[in-house]
Amino acid sequence: TVSNRTTFCGSETVQFYGKATNANSYTWDLGDATNATVPDTLVSHKYRTLGNKRVIVTPYFNGCAGLKDTVDIIIEGFIADYAISNTCSAKNTFTFTNLSLGNINHFEWTFSDMPSVIDSTNFNKTHTFPVTGTFSSYLLLIDNITGCRDSLTKSVFTAIPVFSRSGTPVCKDSLIV
């Protein structure tokens, strides 16, 4: 790795460096079913899973493979993720389901319509926004043991669908869909 470390937080983008004499491309197996072929000696990757990863780089010269090199790394901490859903009966009330990876011991939910209110009690959260608008939801994860942090922001759109007439008359007994 560029940083000469072997342990990284799930929120970090890891940079790998490989330089082989006469190589004009490199194929990287990044240890999580992701592969990259690059003409440069540097590749960056953000992992979406935690755990041990074996990274393998193969140098190539005009399509012919050279000797492979490997490095083992550990991705620890968290990877923030959550799902958003609402119901037809209350289009401005949303449920936020925490799908984050890792041993979560501290989390904070924040919503743009109430930025000074932080909820660190409810792992999964329900929040009611004003009736119509565009808002953001924010989840922060903090691990006091490893020092790892990760966060994720997603947009929320609230509205009630309403038919509009665009100059074309609608027949009294029919509905244009």
Short mmCIF file of C-alpha atoms in Angstrom, two decimals, residues 13-175:
data_model
loop_
_atom_site.label_atom_id
_atom_site.label_comp_id
_atom_site.label_asym_id
_atom_site.label_seq_id
_atom_site.Cartn_x
_atom_site.Cartn_y
_atom_site.Cartn_z
CA THR A 13 -10.01 4.65 0.11
CA VAL A 14 -6.92 2.44 -0.03
CA GLN A 15 -4.15 3.23 -2.51
CA PHE A 16 -1.91 0.49 -3.85
CA TYR A 17 1.38 0.96 -5.67
CA GLY A 18 3.12 -1.62 -7.84
CA LYS A 19 6.12 -1.00 -10.07
CA ALA A 20 7.73 -3.67 -12.24
CA THR A 21 10.59 -3.17 -14.69
CA ASN A 22 9.37 -2.98 -18.31
CA ALA A 23 5.68 -3.30 -17.35
CA ASN A 24 3.22 -1.25 -19.40
CA SER A 25 0.03 -2.33 -17.57
CA TYR A 26 -1.02 -3.89 -14.27
CA THR A 27 -3.96 -6.10 -13.34
CA TRP A 28 -5.13 -5.85 -9.75
CA ASP A 29 -7.26 -8.43 -7.94
CA LEU A 30 -8.38 -6.30 -5.00
CA GLY A 31 -9.50 -9.22 -2.81
CA ASP A 32 -13.24 -8.50 -2.90
CA ALA A 33 -14.21 -9.76 -6.37
CA THR A 34 -13.14 -6.40 -7.87
CA ASN A 35 -10.49 -6.33 -10.58
CA ALA A 36 -8.80 -3.39 -12.28
CA THR A 37 -6.42 -3.19 -15.22
CA VAL A 38 -4.49 0.07 -15.35
CA PRO A 39 -1.54 1.43 -17.34
CA ASP A 40 -0.26 3.24 -14.24
CA THR A 41 1.53 1.96 -11.14
CA LEU A 42 -1.15 3.32 -8.77
CA VAL A 43 -4.70 2.10 -8.10
CA SER A 44 -7.24 3.30 -5.50
CA HIS A 45 -10.15 1.30 -4.08
CA LYS A 46 -12.91 1.78 -1.48
CA TYR A 47 -14.03 -1.51 0.02
CA ARG A 48 -17.72 -2.21 0.67
CA THR A 49 -17.10 -5.22 2.93
CA LEU A 50 -15.07 -5.70 6.11
CA GLY A 51 -12.45 -8.35 6.87
CA ASN A 52 -9.21 -9.77 5.50
CA LYS A 53 -8.38 -9.09 1.84
CA ARG A 54 -5.57 -10.57 -0.25
CA VAL A 55 -4.59 -8.11 -2.98
CA ILE A 56 -2.72 -9.53 -5.99
CA VAL A 57 -1.04 -7.41 -8.67
CA THR A 58 0.21 -8.85 -11.94
CA PRO A 59 2.49 -6.72 -14.16
CA TYR A 60 2.15 -7.08 -17.94
CA PHE A 61 4.38 -6.15 -20.86
CA ASN A 62 2.56 -6.11 -24.22
CA GLY A 63 -0.03 -8.59 -22.92
CA CYS A 64 2.45 -11.02 -21.36
CA ALA A 65 2.20 -11.56 -17.58
CA GLY A 66 5.13 -11.13 -15.23
CA LEU A 67 5.50 -12.42 -11.68
CA LYS A 68 2.64 -11.63 -9.31
CA ASP A 69 3.00 -9.86 -5.97
CA THR A 70 0.56 -9.97 -3.04
CA VAL A 71 -0.26 -7.95 0.04
CA ASP A 72 -2.71 -8.89 2.79
CA ILE A 73 -4.77 -6.12 4.35
CA ILE A 74 -7.57 -5.83 6.92
CA ILE A 75 -10.62 -3.61 6.53
CA GLU A 76 -12.11 -2.88 9.96
CA GLY A 77 -14.55 -0.55 11.66
CA PHE A 78 -17.75 0.22 9.80
CA ILE A 79 -19.28 0.68 6.41
CA ALA A 80 -22.30 2.97 6.72
CA ASP A 81 -25.47 2.04 4.85
CA TYR A 82 -29.20 2.43 5.30
CA ALA A 83 -32.46 1.97 3.43
CA ILE A 84 -35.27 4.52 3.24
CA SER A 85 -38.98 3.73 2.91
CA ASN A 86 -42.31 5.42 3.46
CA THR A 87 -45.97 4.51 3.30
CA CYS A 88 -48.79 5.80 1.12
CA SER A 89 -50.75 7.03 4.14
CA ALA A 90 -48.00 9.46 5.21
CA LYS A 91 -45.76 10.41 2.30
CA ASN A 92 -43.63 12.71 4.44
CA THR A 93 -42.94 10.10 7.15
CA PHE A 94 -39.97 7.86 6.41
CA THR A 95 -38.40 4.82 8.06
CA PHE A 96 -34.61 4.64 8.00
CA THR A 97 -33.33 1.06 8.38
CA ASN A 98 -29.69 0.88 9.46
CA LEU A 99 -27.92 -1.69 7.23
CA SER A 100 -24.38 -0.71 8.25
CA LEU A 101 -21.63 -3.32 8.50
CA GLY A 102 -19.46 -3.74 11.59
CA ASN A 103 -19.80 -3.84 15.35
CA ILE A 104 -21.71 -0.59 15.77
CA ASN A 105 -21.35 0.88 19.24
CA HIS A 106 -22.12 4.54 18.44
CA PHE A 107 -24.32 6.06 15.74
CA GLU A 108 -25.99 9.42 15.12
CA TRP A 109 -28.98 10.22 12.90
CA THR A 110 -29.46 13.82 11.71
CA PHE A 111 -32.03 15.30 9.31
CA SER A 112 -31.73 18.59 7.41
CA ASP A 113 -35.08 19.95 8.59
CA MET A 114 -33.87 19.66 12.22
CA PRO A 115 -30.04 19.91 11.97
CA SER A 116 -29.43 20.50 15.68
CA VAL A 117 -31.36 17.38 16.77
CA ILE A 118 -29.16 14.28 16.91
CA ASP A 119 -30.63 10.85 17.65
CA SER A 120 -28.12 8.32 19.01
CA THR A 121 -30.76 6.13 20.69
CA ASN A 122 -32.79 4.61 17.84
CA PHE A 123 -30.76 2.20 15.68
CA ASN A 124 -33.55 2.31 13.08
CA LYS A 125 -35.29 5.66 12.89
CA THR A 126 -38.66 7.04 11.79
CA HIS A 127 -38.78 10.74 10.93
CA THR A 128 -41.54 13.03 9.68
CA PHE A 129 -40.44 15.84 7.36
CA PRO A 130 -42.44 18.94 6.40
CA VAL A 131 -45.13 18.11 3.84
CA THR A 132 -43.28 19.04 0.64
CA GLY A 133 -39.62 19.50 -0.14
CA THR A 134 -36.18 18.02 -0.62
CA PHE A 135 -34.30 17.06 2.52
CA SER A 136 -31.20 15.11 3.51
CA SER A 137 -30.75 12.30 5.97
CA TYR A 138 -27.35 11.65 7.56
CA LEU A 139 -25.96 8.68 9.48
CA LEU A 140 -22.63 8.92 11.32
CA LEU A 141 -20.88 5.88 12.84
CA ILE A 142 -18.01 6.22 15.33
CA ASP A 143 -15.87 3.42 16.80
CA ASN A 144 -14.14 4.60 19.96
CA ILE A 145 -11.88 1.50 19.99
CA THR A 146 -10.40 1.60 16.46
CA GLY A 147 -10.98 5.31 15.82
CA CYS A 148 -12.80 4.44 12.60
CA ARG A 149 -15.67 6.65 11.42
CA ASP A 150 -17.98 6.42 8.45
CA SER A 151 -20.98 8.41 7.35
CA LEU A 152 -23.57 8.44 4.62
CA THR A 153 -25.96 11.12 3.37
CA LYS A 154 -29.03 10.38 1.27
CA SER A 155 -31.66 12.71 -0.18
CA VAL A 156 -35.34 12.44 0.69
CA PHE A 157 -38.10 13.89 -1.50
CA THR A 158 -41.53 14.49 0.01
CA ALA A 159 -44.60 15.34 -2.03
CA ILE A 160 -48.21 14.38 -2.54
CA PRO A 161 -48.94 13.53 -6.20
CA VAL A 162 -51.63 15.75 -7.67
CA PHE A 163 -53.11 15.66 -11.16
CA SER A 164 -52.59 18.80 -13.17
CA ARG A 165 -54.28 19.93 -16.32
CA SER A 166 -52.03 21.20 -19.05
CA GLY A 167 -54.55 22.97 -21.28
CA THR A 168 -56.12 19.77 -22.58
CA PRO A 169 -59.69 19.33 -21.36
CA VAL A 170 -60.42 16.15 -19.43
CA CYS A 171 -63.81 14.54 -20.11
CA LYS A 172 -66.13 14.61 -17.14
CA ASP A 173 -66.51 10.81 -16.89
CA SER A 174 -62.96 9.76 -17.81
CA LEU A 175 -59.52 10.04 -16.35
#
